[in-house]
Each structure stands twice: as structure tokens, then as C-alpha cells.
């Protein structure tokens, strides 16, 4: 890790042992024989797919999901023995590439089934998942295509059908009627298709109970510490800290202005600290003049607009001794969750994590560090 007294950046600290603990925590919800996979799309929700993939592998995770072929290709290098499903499916003519990298596409339409079956006729059985749309209306076989496939299962040809899956639209709302509706539709669809392991639950689906587990569950957010039911206490462990360097402190007289647009005119003499994080790092521009962060354990307001690389804080209440250039300011950490930052930013924790800037220095720790 870089010397804490040097550098001008912000950093993302990922606690791999907390992610491992979350994997075990999810496993504790599952009956014997139910496989707990890991969803690592969007570079492991922004935190680093390969590092997290290896940590999960060490916990016994053998099945992984990504969204894109390229994500699968990268993960394949880190996890040569893993079973990797690509949720967005194989684009036409790319099927052979999937076979080369031993990636299993999620077949999202009859056309994709036909293309993969053609490949299997040529190269022999290759694994795939079959996605049935039960209410998302996004990807997956719609009811009319399911009818055709159920009537003519021979269309699957020599496909090695590893998984029949669907995805919940409202899993994070325990009492939402869509959950039971999708469960019923999925059970019915499964019964009409050739036997294969089934999968419906994402993170929150796991906590909806055993009927939602089938043979395999696909958690993403909960592994990274996200709350499966945002309106209830979070059973998962926090896994990230986001911290920015304190760069400078200055005193500005009453009537002075702060930041772009001179949008903030000071009503009193104000002590201002500048920290090294901005919207290019994923700290939203709409947090200007609204958010609070922690300097030396004390909550202070953001003042003025958020710049690309910098944020200004009103630290008038803090002693000079607490304002050490080069020290870290907590954006997310023991005192503040990703969920809080998301709420303040007007978005959800998924979006905060997956839009963290590429230049945030990423540090991986095991245990409290
Ligand atoms: C098909 C599918 N399965 C599983 C997941 C993981 O969901 P979550 O992060 O809510 O656990 C996702 C993520 O959106 C998904 O698209």
C-alpha cells in the first residue's frame, strides 16, 4: 500500500475476507446441495472481478456469472477451472469464441438456442444456460417461444443444458406479489422443459426462502455488502472503504466564493479543506453543497460544487491539528455505508459501486486494515 503521507488520489479498499464471510453467510441460508454461485459482472460490481473471483473460489465457489463475453474471457484467465456463464448471451457468429474460452452462454431466445445447437452439432455438446422470461421483459424466452421449445425439445439438439434460469423483478420487496407470480411461472416453465438444474434467486431472492433456491442461487450485491432488503437491518458485512486524500486547507474571508460558478458565497470567514476526489472518481456532482464526509472522525459538509478531481469541505469547526495534508477522509467506511452515499446521491448502491472511477487506487486487504 502507498505511504499514507504521500500521493494525491482517492482509494478504494476492498476487504476480501468480508466478501468471503458474506459468501459463507449466504451459504448458511441454503439447504444441502444448493449451489451458491457468484455474480461478477461489471468487473465484480466495480470492485475487481478477478481478485474477488479468486477469493470466492477459495471459499468453494465454482460457478460464476458475468454479463459479457469479454468479462468472461478475463475471468477465465484468473479461474481456469470455473464454470462461467455469460448472461447477455452470445452475439450471432461469436459462438465459436465462447467454446474456445469454455464460456457458457445464457441462451436468451429461440434464435440463440438454434445457434448454440448448431455449434453443438458441429463440435459436440457444449454447456449453456436457458433463460426464461417470467416478468422482467428484458432477456429470456418470452412465453410464445417457451411454448415452441416445450413442444419441440429436440430443438435443444446436443446442447449440454446446465441451467434453466429466470430473474426476479422485485426480490428486494419481501411482500411484493411479483415474487410469488414469478415463482409460479418459473416452476411451470421448468416442468415443461428437459430436466436441468434451476436458478431463480439473486441476493434478495435467497432471503425469500427455500422455495426460491432451486438448485443454484446467483447473488451479486449481497456478496459486496449490499442489503438484500433495504428496509430491514443489513445481515451482510461491509466490504469497501472509499477514502480521499486531504490536500490543502485555507481560510477564506466572508464574501469569498468557493468552486466553479462561484456558486457558494461565504456568509462568514470559513476554513476550507480540499480533498482529492471528484465526479471522475464516481463522487457525484449532485453531492455539491449537500453531502457530508468524515474528516478525522468528524462529520463536515461539502461546500460548493463537486469538480472532476476535487471536493471542498467546510472544516471551520475542526482544529488545525485534525487537518493533516495527506491524511485520508472517509467517504464510505465504518461510519458511512455505500447505501447512505447512494441515497444521498439519488441512486442505488449498485450504481455507486459500478460507476466508481477507474483511477481510484484499488487496495485489497484481508481482515480489518
Ligand atoms: C440475471 C441476474 N442474476 C443475478 C444477478 C445478481 O443480482 P443481485 O446483485 O441483486 O444479487 C443479476 C444482477 O442484476 C442478474 O442480472
Coordinates of N, CA, C and O and ligand atoms in Angstrom, one line a residue, residues 39 41 45 87 138 165 167 202-204 218-222 350, ligand 1:
X39 N -21.9 -13.6 -8.7 CA -22.1 -12.8 -9.9 C -21.0 -11.7 -9.9 O -20.9 -10.9 -9.0
X41 N -20.3 -9.7 -12.7 CA -20.4 -8.8 -13.9 C -20.0 -7.4 -13.6 O -19.8 -7.1 -12.4
X45 N -19.0 -5.9 -9.8 CA -19.7 -4.7 -9.3 C -18.7 -3.5 -9.0 O -18.8 -2.8 -8.0
X87 N -24.3 -13.8 -19.1 CA -25.7 -13.6 -19.0 C -26.3 -12.9 -20.3 O -27.4 -13.2 -20.7
X138 N -37.0 -8.5 -20.4 CA -35.7 -7.9 -20.7 C -35.0 -8.8 -21.6 O -34.8 -8.6 -22.8
X165 N -32.9 -20.9 -16.0 CA -33.0 -19.8 -15.0 C -34.0 -18.7 -15.4 O -34.5 -18.6 -16.5
X167 N -35.2 -14.5 -13.6 CA -34.7 -13.4 -12.8 C -35.8 -12.7 -12.1 O -36.8 -12.3 -12.8
X202 N -31.6 -14.1 -6.9 CA -30.4 -13.2 -6.8 C -30.2 -13.1 -5.3 O -30.7 -13.8 -4.5
X203 N -29.5 -12.0 -4.8 CA -29.2 -11.8 -3.4 C -30.5 -11.8 -2.6 O -30.6 -12.6 -1.6
X204 N -31.4 -11.0 -2.9 CA -32.6 -10.9 -2.1 C -33.5 -12.2 -2.2 O -34.1 -12.6 -1.2
X218 N -27.9 -17.0 -7.4 CA -26.9 -16.1 -8.1 C -26.8 -14.8 -7.4 O -27.3 -13.8 -7.9
X219 N -26.2 -14.8 -6.2 CA -26.0 -13.5 -5.5 C -25.0 -12.6 -6.2 O -23.9 -13.1 -6.6
X220 N -25.2 -11.3 -6.2 CA -24.2 -10.3 -6.6 C -24.1 -9.4 -5.4 O -23.2 -9.5 -4.6
X221 N -25.0 -8.4 -5.3 CA -24.8 -7.3 -4.4 C -24.5 -7.7 -2.9 O -23.7 -7.1 -2.2
X222 N -25.2 -8.8 -2.5 CA -25.0 -9.2 -1.0 C -23.6 -9.6 -0.8 O -23.1 -9.4 0.3
X350 N -26.0 -0.3 -6.2 CA -25.5 -1.0 -7.4 C -24.8 0.0 -8.3 O -23.7 -0.2 -8.8
Ligands
LIG1 C1 -29.6 -12.4 -14.2 C2 -29.0 -11.9 -13.0 N1 -28.8 -12.8 -12.0 C3 -28.3 -12.4 -10.8 C4 -28.0 -11.0 -10.6 C5 -27.4 -10.6 -9.2 O1 -28.3 -9.7 -8.6 P1 -28.0 -9.1 -7.2 O2 -26.9 -8.2 -7.3 O3 -29.3 -8.3 -6.9 O4 -27.8 -10.2 -6.2 C6 -28.2 -10.1 -11.6 C7 -27.8 -8.7 -11.4 O5 -28.5 -7.8 -11.7 C8 -28.7 -10.6 -12.8 O6 -28.9 -9.7 -13.8

